Coordinates of C-alpha atoms in Angstrom, one line a residue:
Chain A
M15 CA 0.1 0.1 0.2
F16 CA 1.3 3.2 -0.7
T17 CA 0.8 6.6 1.3
D18 CA -1.4 9.4 0.2
N19 CA 2.8 11.2 -0.4
Q20 CA 3.9 8.7 -2.6
L21 CA 1.1 8.8 -5.5
L22 CA 1.6 9.4 -8.9
P23 CA -0.3 11.2 -11.4
I24 CA -2.1 8.6 -14.2
S25 CA -1.3 11.0 -16.9
A26 CA 2.7 10.4 -16.2
L27 CA 2.1 6.9 -17.9
Q28 CA 1.2 8.9 -21.2
H29 CA 4.6 10.7 -20.7
L30 CA 6.8 7.6 -19.7
I31 CA 5.4 5.9 -23.0
F32 CA 5.8 9.2 -25.2
C33 CA 9.9 9.5 -23.8
E34 CA 10.9 8.5 -21.3
R35 CA 13.4 11.5 -20.6
Q36 CA 10.3 14.0 -21.5
C37 CA 8.1 12.0 -18.3
A38 CA 11.7 12.8 -16.2
L39 CA 11.5 16.2 -17.2
I40 CA 8.2 17.2 -16.0
H41 CA 7.5 14.6 -13.0
V42 CA 11.3 14.4 -12.1
E43 CA 12.7 18.1 -12.4
Q44 CA 9.1 19.5 -12.7
L45 CA 9.2 21.1 -15.7
W46 CA 6.9 22.2 -18.1
A47 CA 6.0 24.0 -21.4
E48 CA 3.0 24.2 -23.3
N49 CA 2.5 24.3 -27.1
V50 CA -0.1 24.1 -29.3
L51 CA -1.0 20.2 -28.6
T52 CA -1.0 20.7 -25.2
V53 CA -3.1 23.6 -25.0
E54 CA -5.8 21.9 -27.3
G55 CA -5.5 18.7 -25.4
R56 CA -6.0 20.6 -22.3
H57 CA -9.1 22.5 -23.8
L58 CA -10.1 19.2 -24.9
H59 CA -9.9 18.0 -21.7
D60 CA -12.0 20.7 -19.9
K61 CA -14.6 20.4 -22.4
A62 CA -14.9 16.8 -21.8
H63 CA -15.4 17.9 -17.8
D64 CA -17.6 20.5 -18.4
G65 CA -21.4 20.3 -17.7
P66 CA -23.2 18.4 -15.1
S67 CA -23.6 14.7 -14.3
E68 CA -26.6 14.0 -16.3
T69 CA -28.4 10.5 -16.2
A70 CA -29.7 9.7 -20.2
R71 CA -31.8 6.6 -20.6
D72 CA -30.2 4.1 -18.1
I73 CA -27.1 5.6 -17.9
R74 CA -25.7 7.9 -15.4
I75 CA -22.6 9.8 -16.8
A76 CA -20.1 11.4 -14.5
R77 CA -17.5 14.0 -15.4
G78 CA -14.5 15.0 -14.8
L79 CA -14.0 12.4 -11.5
W80 CA -11.2 12.1 -9.3
L81 CA -9.5 8.9 -9.2
K82 CA -7.0 7.1 -6.7
S83 CA -5.3 4.1 -5.7
N84 CA -3.4 3.3 -2.8
R85 CA -2.8 -0.3 -4.3
L86 CA -1.0 1.1 -7.2
G87 CA 0.0 4.3 -5.7
L88 CA -1.9 6.5 -8.4
I89 CA -4.2 9.3 -8.5
G90 CA -5.7 10.9 -11.7
Q91 CA -9.4 12.0 -13.3
A92 CA -11.3 10.5 -15.6
D93 CA -13.1 12.5 -18.2
V94 CA -16.2 10.7 -18.4
V95 CA -17.3 7.6 -16.7
E96 CA -20.7 5.8 -17.5
F97 CA -22.5 4.0 -14.7
H98 CA -25.3 1.8 -16.3
R99 CA -28.4 0.2 -14.7
G100 CA -27.3 -3.0 -13.6
G101 CA -24.0 -2.0 -12.3
V102 CA -21.7 -2.0 -15.4
V103 CA -18.8 1.0 -15.5
R104 CA -17.6 2.3 -18.5
P105 CA -14.5 4.7 -18.3
I106 CA -14.4 7.5 -21.6
E107 CA -11.4 9.1 -22.1
Y108 CA -11.2 12.1 -24.8
K109 CA -8.1 12.6 -26.8
R110 CA -6.9 14.9 -29.6
G111 CA -6.4 13.8 -32.9
K112 CA -6.5 9.9 -34.0
P113 CA -5.5 6.9 -32.6
K114 CA -2.0 6.4 -31.9
K115 CA 0.5 3.6 -33.1
D116 CA 1.6 3.4 -29.4
A117 CA -0.8 1.8 -26.4
S118 CA -0.2 5.2 -24.3
D119 CA -3.9 6.0 -24.5
R120 CA -4.8 1.9 -23.8
I121 CA -2.5 2.0 -21.0
Q122 CA -3.4 5.4 -19.5
L123 CA -7.7 4.3 -20.0
C124 CA -6.6 0.8 -18.3
A125 CA -4.9 2.7 -15.3
Q126 CA -7.8 4.5 -14.5
T127 CA -10.0 1.5 -14.9
L128 CA -7.9 -0.3 -12.5
C129 CA -8.4 2.6 -10.0
L130 CA -12.2 2.5 -10.4
E131 CA -12.1 -0.8 -10.0
E132 CA -10.5 -0.6 -6.5
M133 CA -13.0 2.2 -5.6
L134 CA -16.3 0.9 -6.4
E135 CA -15.1 -3.0 -5.8
T136 CA -16.0 -4.1 -9.4
D137 CA -14.8 -5.7 -12.4
I138 CA -14.8 -3.2 -15.7
D139 CA -14.1 -5.4 -18.8
E140 CA -14.1 -2.7 -21.3
G141 CA -13.8 0.8 -21.8
F142 CA -13.8 3.4 -24.8
L143 CA -11.5 6.2 -26.4
F144 CA -13.2 9.2 -28.4
Y145 CA -10.7 10.7 -30.8
G146 CA -11.0 14.2 -31.7
T147 CA -11.0 13.9 -35.6
R148 CA -12.8 10.4 -35.8
K149 CA -15.6 11.7 -33.4
R150 CA -16.7 8.0 -32.6
R151 CA -15.6 5.5 -29.8
T152 CA -13.2 3.4 -30.0
K153 CA -13.6 0.2 -27.5
V154 CA -10.7 -0.8 -25.3
E155 CA -11.0 -4.4 -23.7
F156 CA -9.0 -5.0 -20.4
D157 CA -7.6 -8.2 -21.1
A158 CA -4.4 -9.7 -19.2
S159 CA -2.4 -8.4 -21.7
I160 CA -3.2 -4.9 -21.5
R161 CA -3.3 -4.9 -17.6
D162 CA 0.1 -6.3 -17.3
L163 CA 1.6 -3.7 -19.6
T164 CA 0.0 -1.6 -17.8
M165 CA 1.2 -2.9 -14.5
R166 CA 4.8 -2.8 -15.8
K167 CA 4.5 0.6 -17.0
I168 CA 3.5 2.0 -13.6
E169 CA 6.4 0.0 -12.2
R170 CA 8.9 1.6 -14.3
L171 CA 7.2 5.0 -13.6
R172 CA 7.8 4.6 -9.9
Q173 CA 11.2 3.6 -10.3
M174 CA 12.4 6.4 -12.5
I175 CA 10.6 8.9 -9.9
E176 CA 12.0 7.4 -6.7
D177 CA 15.8 7.0 -8.6
R178 CA 15.1 11.0 -9.7
E179 CA 16.8 9.2 -12.8
T180 CA 16.7 11.3 -15.9
P181 CA 17.4 9.5 -19.2
T182 CA 19.9 11.0 -21.3
A183 CA 18.1 12.6 -24.3
R184 CA 18.5 11.4 -27.9
R185 CA 17.2 13.1 -31.0
M186 CA 14.2 11.6 -32.3
P187 CA 11.9 12.8 -35.2
K188 CA 8.8 12.7 -32.0
C189 CA 11.1 15.5 -30.8
E190 CA 9.6 17.9 -32.8
K191 CA 6.2 17.6 -31.6
C192 CA 7.4 17.7 -27.8
S193 CA 6.7 21.0 -26.2
L194 CA 9.8 20.2 -24.1
V195 CA 12.1 20.2 -26.8
E196 CA 13.6 23.5 -26.1
L197 CA 14.2 22.7 -22.4
C198 CA 15.4 19.2 -23.2
L199 CA 18.1 20.2 -26.1
P200 CA 18.3 16.8 -27.7
D201 CA 21.1 18.5 -29.7
S202 CA 23.5 19.0 -27.2
Q203 CA 23.5 15.2 -26.6
R204 CA 25.2 15.1 -29.9
F205 CA 28.4 16.3 -28.0
R206 CA 28.1 14.5 -25.1
N207 CA 31.5 13.7 -24.8
G208 CA 32.6 16.4 -26.8
V209 CA 31.9 19.7 -25.4
A210 CA 35.3 20.3 -23.9
A211 CA 37.3 19.6 -27.0
W212 CA 34.3 21.9 -28.6
N213 CA 35.3 24.7 -26.5
D214 CA 39.0 24.1 -27.2
R215 CA 38.5 24.5 -30.8
Q216 CA 36.4 27.7 -30.1
F217 CA 39.0 29.6 -27.9
H218 CA 41.6 28.6 -30.5
C219 CA 42.2 31.8 -32.4
D220 CA 44.9 33.0 -34.3
D221 CA 46.6 36.2 -34.2
D222 CA 45.0 36.6 -38.0
V223 CA 43.4 39.8 -37.7
D224 CA 41.2 38.7 -40.9
D225 CA 39.3 36.3 -38.3
V226 CA 36.2 38.6 -37.8
P227 CA 33.3 36.7 -36.7
E228 CA 30.7 36.8 -39.3
T229 CA 27.4 34.8 -37.6
D230 CA 25.8 38.0 -36.8
P231 CA 25.0 40.4 -39.3
F232 CA 24.4 43.3 -36.6
D233 CA 26.3 46.4 -37.6
I234 CA 27.2 49.1 -35.3
G235 CA 27.5 51.9 -37.8
L236 CA 31.4 52.9 -37.9
D237 CA 31.5 53.1 -41.7
L238 CA 28.6 55.4 -42.2
L239 CA 29.5 57.8 -44.4
E240 CA 27.1 60.6 -43.6
P241 CA 26.0 60.1 -40.0
R242 CA 22.2 59.9 -40.2
Chain B
M20 CA 14.5 27.4 -30.4
K21 CA 11.3 28.8 -32.7
K22 CA 9.5 31.2 -30.5
H23 CA 11.0 34.5 -29.3
L24 CA 8.9 35.9 -25.9
N25 CA 8.7 39.9 -25.6
T26 CA 9.7 41.9 -22.6
L27 CA 7.1 44.4 -21.4
F28 CA 9.0 47.8 -20.4
V29 CA 7.1 49.8 -18.3
T30 CA 8.4 53.6 -18.2
T31 CA 5.7 56.0 -17.3
E32 CA 5.9 56.9 -13.7
G33 CA 2.9 56.3 -12.0
A34 CA 1.4 53.6 -14.3
Y35 CA -0.6 50.8 -12.7
L36 CA -0.8 47.1 -14.0
K37 CA -3.4 45.0 -13.5
K38 CA -5.0 41.7 -14.4
D39 CA -7.8 41.2 -16.4
G40 CA -8.6 37.6 -17.6
Q41 CA -5.2 36.4 -19.0
A42 CA -4.0 39.7 -20.0
V43 CA -2.3 42.6 -18.3
V44 CA -3.3 45.8 -18.7
V45 CA -1.2 49.0 -18.4
S46 CA -3.6 51.9 -17.0
I47 CA -2.0 55.9 -16.9
E48 CA -4.4 58.1 -15.1
K49 CA -7.1 55.6 -14.7
Q50 CA -7.4 55.5 -18.6
N51 CA -6.1 51.8 -19.9
R52 CA -3.5 52.5 -22.4
L53 CA -2.3 48.8 -23.2
R54 CA -3.6 45.1 -22.4
L55 CA -1.4 42.5 -24.0
P56 CA -1.9 38.4 -23.3
L57 CA 0.4 37.3 -20.4
H58 CA 1.1 34.1 -22.7
N59 CA 2.7 36.7 -25.4
L60 CA 5.1 37.7 -22.6
D61 CA 8.4 36.4 -20.5
G62 CA 9.2 39.2 -18.4
I63 CA 8.1 42.7 -17.1
V64 CA 10.1 44.8 -16.5
C65 CA 8.8 48.2 -14.4
L66 CA 11.3 51.3 -14.8
G67 CA 10.4 53.7 -11.9
N68 CA 7.4 54.3 -9.9
I69 CA 5.1 51.4 -11.2
M70 CA 2.6 50.2 -9.3
C71 CA 1.5 46.4 -10.0
S72 CA -1.5 44.7 -8.4
P73 CA -1.0 41.3 -6.5
A74 CA -3.4 39.4 -8.4
L75 CA -1.3 40.5 -11.7
M76 CA 1.9 39.4 -9.7
G77 CA 0.3 36.0 -9.0
A78 CA -0.9 35.6 -12.4
C79 CA 2.3 36.3 -13.8
A80 CA 3.9 33.9 -10.9
R81 CA 1.7 31.4 -12.3
A82 CA 2.8 32.0 -15.8
G83 CA 6.4 32.0 -15.7
V84 CA 6.6 35.8 -16.3
S85 CA 9.4 37.0 -14.2
I86 CA 8.4 40.9 -12.7
S87 CA 11.4 43.5 -12.1
F88 CA 10.9 46.6 -10.2
L89 CA 13.9 48.8 -11.0
T90 CA 15.0 52.5 -10.6
P91 CA 14.3 55.1 -13.7
Y92 CA 17.7 54.2 -14.7
G93 CA 18.0 50.3 -14.5
G94 CA 19.0 49.8 -10.8
F95 CA 17.6 46.5 -9.4
I96 CA 14.8 46.7 -6.6
A97 CA 13.2 43.6 -6.4
A98 CA 11.6 41.2 -8.6
V99 CA 8.6 38.8 -8.4
N100 CA 9.3 35.6 -9.7
G101 CA 7.0 32.0 -8.7
Y102 CA 7.5 29.5 -6.3
S103 CA 9.8 27.2 -7.8
P104 CA 9.7 23.6 -6.0
G105 CA 10.9 21.7 -9.0
N106 CA 14.5 21.2 -9.5
V107 CA 15.6 21.0 -6.2
L108 CA 18.0 18.7 -7.2
L109 CA 19.1 20.9 -9.8
R110 CA 19.6 23.1 -6.9
R111 CA 21.6 21.0 -5.1
E112 CA 23.7 20.3 -7.7
Q113 CA 24.4 24.2 -8.3
Y114 CA 25.3 24.6 -4.5
R115 CA 27.6 21.9 -4.3
R116 CA 29.9 23.1 -7.5
A117 CA 29.6 26.7 -6.3
D118 CA 31.0 25.4 -2.4
D119 CA 33.6 23.2 -4.4
P120 CA 36.6 25.3 -5.5
D121 CA 37.7 23.7 -8.6
S122 CA 34.2 23.2 -10.1
T123 CA 33.8 27.0 -9.4
L124 CA 37.2 27.8 -10.9
H125 CA 36.4 25.4 -13.7
I126 CA 32.9 27.0 -14.8
A127 CA 34.1 30.6 -14.1
R128 CA 37.2 30.4 -16.4
H129 CA 34.4 29.8 -19.3
F130 CA 32.5 32.9 -18.3
V131 CA 35.8 34.8 -18.4
S132 CA 37.2 33.2 -21.3
A133 CA 34.1 33.7 -23.6
K134 CA 34.1 37.3 -22.1
I135 CA 37.5 37.9 -23.2
A136 CA 36.9 36.5 -26.6
N137 CA 34.1 38.2 -27.6
S138 CA 34.9 41.5 -26.5
R139 CA 38.0 40.5 -28.8
S140 CA 35.7 40.0 -31.6
V141 CA 33.8 43.0 -31.4
L142 CA 37.1 45.0 -31.5
L143 CA 37.8 42.9 -34.6
R144 CA 34.6 43.6 -36.7
A145 CA 34.8 47.4 -35.4
A146 CA 38.5 47.4 -37.0
R147 CA 37.2 45.7 -40.3
D148 CA 34.8 48.5 -40.5
S149 CA 36.7 51.5 -39.7
R150 CA 37.7 54.3 -41.9
D151 CA 39.9 55.4 -40.0
A152 CA 43.4 53.9 -40.1
E153 CA 45.0 54.8 -36.9
S154 CA 41.3 53.8 -35.2
K155 CA 41.7 50.6 -37.4
S156 CA 45.6 49.5 -36.1
A157 CA 44.6 50.5 -32.7
L158 CA 41.6 48.1 -32.3
Q159 CA 43.6 45.4 -34.1
S160 CA 46.9 45.5 -32.1
T161 CA 44.4 45.7 -28.5
A162 CA 42.8 42.7 -30.2
K163 CA 45.7 40.7 -30.6
L164 CA 46.7 41.8 -26.9
M165 CA 43.7 40.1 -25.4
M166 CA 44.5 37.0 -27.1
R167 CA 46.9 36.5 -24.1
N168 CA 44.1 37.2 -21.5
I169 CA 41.9 34.6 -23.2
R170 CA 44.7 32.0 -23.1
A171 CA 45.1 33.1 -18.9
A172 CA 41.9 32.9 -18.2
R173 CA 41.5 29.2 -20.1
N174 CA 44.8 28.2 -17.6
A175 CA 43.7 30.2 -14.5
T176 CA 44.8 28.4 -11.6
T177 CA 43.0 30.5 -8.7
L178 CA 39.6 32.5 -8.7
D179 CA 41.5 35.6 -7.8
S180 CA 43.9 35.3 -10.8
L181 CA 41.1 34.7 -13.4
R182 CA 39.3 37.7 -11.7
G183 CA 42.4 39.6 -12.2
T184 CA 42.7 38.6 -15.9
E185 CA 39.4 39.8 -16.3
G186 CA 40.0 43.1 -15.0
E187 CA 42.9 43.5 -17.0
S188 CA 41.1 42.4 -19.9
A189 CA 38.4 44.9 -19.3
N190 CA 40.7 47.9 -19.1
T191 CA 42.5 46.9 -22.5
Y192 CA 39.3 46.9 -24.0
F193 CA 37.7 50.1 -22.6
S194 CA 40.9 51.9 -23.3
V195 CA 39.7 51.7 -27.1
F196 CA 36.5 51.8 -26.8
N197 CA 36.4 55.7 -28.2
Q198 CA 37.9 54.1 -31.4
M199 CA 34.7 52.2 -31.9
M200 CA 32.8 55.2 -32.6
S201 CA 32.5 57.1 -35.8
N202 CA 31.5 60.7 -34.6
R203 CA 33.3 61.6 -32.0
V204 CA 31.8 64.9 -30.1
K205 CA 33.0 66.4 -27.2
G206 CA 31.0 65.0 -24.0
M207 CA 30.5 61.9 -26.0
E208 CA 33.6 60.2 -25.1
F209 CA 34.0 57.3 -22.7
T210 CA 36.5 58.3 -20.0
F211 CA 36.9 54.9 -17.5
R212 CA 34.2 52.5 -16.9
S213 CA 32.1 53.9 -13.7
R214 CA 29.1 52.8 -12.2
R215 CA 26.7 53.8 -9.4
P216 CA 26.8 56.1 -10.4
P217 CA 28.0 56.5 -14.2
L218 CA 30.1 59.5 -14.7
D219 CA 29.8 60.1 -18.2
R220 CA 26.9 59.3 -21.0
I221 CA 28.6 56.3 -22.3
N222 CA 28.5 54.6 -18.9
A223 CA 25.1 55.9 -18.4
L224 CA 24.0 53.6 -21.5
L225 CA 26.5 50.7 -20.9
S226 CA 24.8 50.8 -17.2
F227 CA 21.4 50.8 -18.3
L228 CA 21.3 48.1 -21.0
Y229 CA 23.9 45.8 -18.5
S230 CA 20.8 46.0 -16.0
M231 CA 18.0 45.0 -19.0
L232 CA 20.6 42.1 -19.9
T233 CA 20.6 40.9 -16.0
H234 CA 17.2 41.2 -16.0
D235 CA 16.8 38.9 -18.8
A236 CA 19.4 36.4 -17.3
R237 CA 17.7 36.2 -14.2
S238 CA 14.3 35.2 -16.0
A239 CA 16.1 32.7 -18.1
C240 CA 17.8 31.0 -15.0
E241 CA 14.4 30.8 -13.1
A242 CA 12.8 29.1 -16.1
T243 CA 15.3 26.5 -16.4
G244 CA 14.9 25.8 -12.5
L245 CA 18.7 27.6 -11.4
D246 CA 19.0 29.8 -8.4
A247 CA 19.7 33.0 -10.0
A248 CA 21.4 34.4 -6.9
V249 CA 24.1 31.6 -6.8
G250 CA 27.1 32.6 -9.0
F251 CA 30.5 31.0 -9.8
L252 CA 32.3 33.5 -11.1
H253 CA 30.5 36.3 -8.8
R254 CA 30.9 35.5 -5.0
D255 CA 27.2 35.1 -3.2
R256 CA 26.2 38.7 -1.7
P257 CA 22.6 39.2 -0.5
G258 CA 20.4 40.5 -3.1
R259 CA 23.1 40.0 -5.8
P260 CA 21.9 37.8 -8.7
G261 CA 25.4 36.1 -9.0
L262 CA 24.7 33.3 -11.3
S263 CA 22.7 35.9 -13.7
L264 CA 26.1 38.3 -13.6
D265 CA 27.9 35.2 -14.6
L266 CA 25.6 34.4 -17.4
I267 CA 25.8 38.1 -18.8
E268 CA 29.7 38.1 -19.1
E269 CA 29.7 36.4 -22.6
F270 CA 26.8 38.7 -23.4
R271 CA 28.0 42.2 -22.4
A272 CA 30.0 43.3 -25.5
F273 CA 28.5 41.4 -27.7
L274 CA 24.9 42.6 -27.2
A275 CA 25.1 45.6 -24.7
D276 CA 28.5 47.4 -26.0
R277 CA 27.4 46.7 -29.8
L278 CA 23.9 48.3 -29.4
V279 CA 25.4 51.4 -27.4
L280 CA 27.9 51.7 -30.5
S281 CA 25.2 51.4 -32.9
L282 CA 22.8 53.9 -31.0
L283 CA 25.7 56.6 -31.0
N284 CA 27.2 56.0 -34.2
R285 CA 23.7 56.3 -35.8
K286 CA 22.9 59.3 -33.7
Q287 CA 19.9 58.0 -32.0
I288 CA 21.3 58.5 -28.8
Q289 CA 22.9 62.3 -28.4
A290 CA 24.6 64.1 -25.9
R291 CA 21.5 66.0 -25.0
D292 CA 19.4 62.7 -24.2
F293 CA 21.3 62.9 -20.9
D294 CA 20.8 64.9 -17.5
V295 CA 24.1 65.5 -15.8
T296 CA 23.7 65.7 -12.0
E297 CA 25.5 68.4 -9.8
S298 CA 27.4 65.3 -8.3
G299 CA 28.5 64.3 -11.6
A300 CA 26.3 61.3 -12.0
V301 CA 24.8 61.4 -15.8
L302 CA 21.3 59.5 -16.4
L303 CA 19.8 58.9 -19.5
K304 CA 16.4 60.9 -20.0
E305 CA 13.1 59.7 -20.2
K306 CA 12.3 59.9 -24.0
P307 CA 15.4 58.2 -24.8
R308 CA 15.3 55.6 -22.3
K309 CA 12.4 54.4 -24.4
E310 CA 14.5 54.8 -27.6
V311 CA 17.0 52.7 -26.0
L312 CA 14.7 49.9 -24.9
A313 CA 12.8 49.7 -28.6
A314 CA 16.4 48.9 -29.7
Y315 CA 17.4 46.5 -27.4
Q316 CA 13.8 44.9 -28.0
K317 CA 14.2 45.0 -31.7
R318 CA 17.5 43.7 -31.2
K319 CA 16.5 40.8 -29.4
Q320 CA 14.6 39.7 -32.5
D321 CA 17.6 39.2 -34.8
V322 CA 18.3 35.9 -35.7
I323 CA 21.7 34.0 -35.9
T324 CA 23.2 30.6 -35.6
H325 CA 23.7 29.1 -32.3
P326 CA 27.8 28.2 -32.4
F327 CA 27.2 25.3 -30.3
L328 CA 24.1 23.8 -30.9
N329 CA 24.0 25.0 -34.9
E330 CA 20.7 25.9 -34.9
K331 CA 18.9 29.1 -36.0
T332 CA 17.5 31.0 -32.8
T333 CA 17.0 34.6 -31.5
V334 CA 19.4 36.7 -30.1
G335 CA 17.3 37.3 -26.9
L336 CA 17.0 33.5 -26.4
L337 CA 21.1 32.9 -26.4
V338 CA 21.0 33.7 -22.7
H339 CA 17.9 31.2 -22.1
L340 CA 19.9 28.7 -24.2
Q341 CA 23.0 29.1 -22.2
A342 CA 21.4 28.6 -18.8
R343 CA 19.8 25.4 -20.2
L344 CA 23.1 24.4 -21.5
L345 CA 24.6 25.0 -18.2
A346 CA 22.3 22.9 -16.0
R347 CA 22.9 20.6 -18.8
Y348 CA 26.0 20.1 -17.8
L349 CA 25.6 20.6 -13.8
R350 CA 22.8 17.8 -14.1
G351 CA 26.0 15.5 -16.1
D352 CA 24.3 15.3 -19.4
I353 CA 27.2 17.1 -21.4
D354 CA 31.0 16.8 -20.4
D355 CA 31.3 20.5 -19.7
Y356 CA 29.9 24.0 -20.5
P357 CA 29.9 25.3 -23.8
P358 CA 29.7 28.9 -23.6
F359 CA 28.5 31.6 -25.9
V360 CA 31.8 32.6 -28.0
W361 CA 31.2 34.6 -31.0
R362 CA 32.9 33.5 -34.0

């Protein structure tokens, strides 16, 4: 059992699966930056949480439900949870864009489900992901393999945060989409063991007076014929 | 590094800044004069008697927008920065290194050698553009002298000798500062470096721009999770942003000095733009102060290629990048800190 001080956010699992370094920058080093994608995502979630709980036909719909599991050490919020007559529970997570190749959305939904199962003392066999561009639900079945994968990711997350470990950066195509790229500076890793040598080269200058920097075109106006 | 955020400079005495939704509103004599969304800003600099609502300060702290309160001439009074609980690990590492004489010397050497190298580059660029043969040769031979100082700084074995080399280079560099001006008129010569108060017009301009640079460096430290107060070259002193001062060493000549020279050479700032007080202190008047700030802000938007990252960036983001590279080095991601060397 984990104490309240040890609870980790469910959303960190998505960061972990996207990039372990991004996850560490956010959850170990507490860095954060917004870009278009994060802002859009937040607005979508705010919208999903908007509006009162309602009962339509035989379904009660709860929004922005807080979730917690002391057994798994997780805390989070579900966009929508449907409570069907007869005790069936269905979590629904809203996502911008289209289904991802990786399992991150399913793992996040599964982690929410594990919390719900513990809180409600029930079993949940399926839930849904709602993608913005598709505008319809994708069913997710919580079978043994997704549950197992989710548990392993939760363990990895806890290990990384407790060890205060920040993995080394690697430049990857997906860095383009990451709002933290400017804080992460993956390109500086090209020089990982070469900065000292790079510095030596920078400071090696000849007495040659033609060695004039050109990287910055800014002109101090010393050669003005007619001062303005 | 694609985006460049802006600094809002407020210079009108008696202006009141308040929060309206997610925007800052500047009101002067109870009239709303300006409204800017907070997400477009990375800093607010209040020069002189400017008031600021607590709600705005809170919103800025949350949005990561730093507010500095300065005297009309750029002297630091106070700053509002958000609570930065994150990066306690990075800060601890920073303190450990700052407490260790070898680590401190190692990092300080980079700041000083880059400062001298960049001053030397400024001299060489000016020499190239100079139409006056005498000035040209004076600038070139001074640049040559400074080569030796770069080597001395790189090999310094104590912080004191490093500071000695730094001081000597600064004297050498400023001794030919006048040679970088095209229209030397009476009252507009550089005499010797004087601060608190500046005793000539050029010193007044230099000090003013160095303060603006320090504000930017302080924001860069905060945004990166570094403690702006704990420096390596600059010893701790309460109220002094040691690390910000360390970081601006690389940029003084490259950014501030060249901007001062440009303003003077283009006669955007002239002798009549200053007040000389009875005590000899020289102060920039209010209207030209705005002109200088506008030029500084415009300059920060120029695009250059970062020498180490080899990536296009704006001049204004350079100090942020350097803070981040320093953090990477402290954290052990890279084997050394690459200072900004203008080449």
